Amino acid sequence: MEDTPKLYNDPILSKKRKGSIDDPYQLYNETQVVYNGKAQLTEVPNREMRVEVFGDDKMWKEVEDGELQDDYFRVDYLNGVVYFNASNEGKSLQFKYSGEGAYYFPGSRIWTKRDGNEVVETLDSLTERTRKATEECEEATEESREVTKWTKYATSDYEDVVANTRKIYLPKVYTYTDIMTTYPNPQIGWTVVAEDTHIEWRWDGFDWIDIDVSDAYDGFNVIVSEVPPNNVNHLWLQAPVSPFAARIKKSETAPLTNQIWLKIE
């Protein structure tokens, strides 16, 4: 229920022009829409100068009483309301008149809900409730933006981890050189085993990196080529041959094919 003492201490204000040289009436030429059979003017019109209505291809006639025909209208000169026949509902019409002023009602004096003759909600309280709901909605929206932002960060970090660690195994090839010819356009994460050395090679976006030995196997990895490999962590054996990967094997007897033998006496 509304605070009655506060409600009655919120005054209705009025602005009344004298119609004199110093305080003349305000001339209006405005468009209003007929709603619920009436149009509300911006100000209270002067009765002597009357109200003129234009629009809808009709010659509008003002009447003071009786039934309103399709092209008739009646003016409440006390409250600034123009009444029409129901057939004109929703139409936009032009109004010309001399405004004497207006009454301004505070939101606390305009009811939006009632219980019988008891006012339970006014425009003021409805507006305040709407404002609070809007603020809460804006706070929730901002929180949602923050959550979305951090989710994007987390997703980006996850994608980086996946890009740097995922392994997509492809069919084996026989030698390291075969990787170049079999998979000339690799994608990040592609992993291939060279059968001659049992080394797993993974494409990191720039180079094929040896990341593991597919089976237990002793020895050291080495790249044999004319120019140094891109990966500085590789052992490099310069030789006038096409690049291939091999392993250095220390032993008393000759190792398997495609291994570099470091003979132990």
C-alpha angles and dihedrals in degrees: 000000000000123000099258098196091049091046094055092045089060101086132215109239125212133195114199124181121209098216091231131129090263094043108024127179117266114248113224131194103173142151121235133174122235107239125175088355096304144080122216114220121215092239139014107273124231109253096214094054091043130202124281121205126200135179146064090071092280136127098231119212126198118224129182099209143358130062118331111238123203092273098034129099136184126208127215097209092186097060103020097245126141118204127208142181114274090248088073095058113140096011122137110228135179120239127196120189146127112260119221094188135272147255116247117207119199118234089248090064096051112082123210098175133027141176104216104304092341117101110224099171135023133192089258095057091042090052092049092049090050091049092053091047090051092051091049090049091050091049090050090048092051091049089050090052090052092049090048091050094051090044089056090049091050091046091049091051090048091050090051091051091048092047091051099043111028118108122202107192117217129187114292124258127205101239140013089253090057089061090064094053098036095047107027095158105042126181127218110281098024107143125194132179119220105216096207092062102018088230120149112224121197126192109229096185095272109040145003106263123198104231105166149351111252093215133021103283132156128219137064130288118241137173116222114202145118095254130041116269121248092243107076090198091072124096106239128209110188114220135149093253139102111277116274137158123240141161129240110233122195110204145124092244130051113273129224123295118291093025125117109234121221101189118216113210 
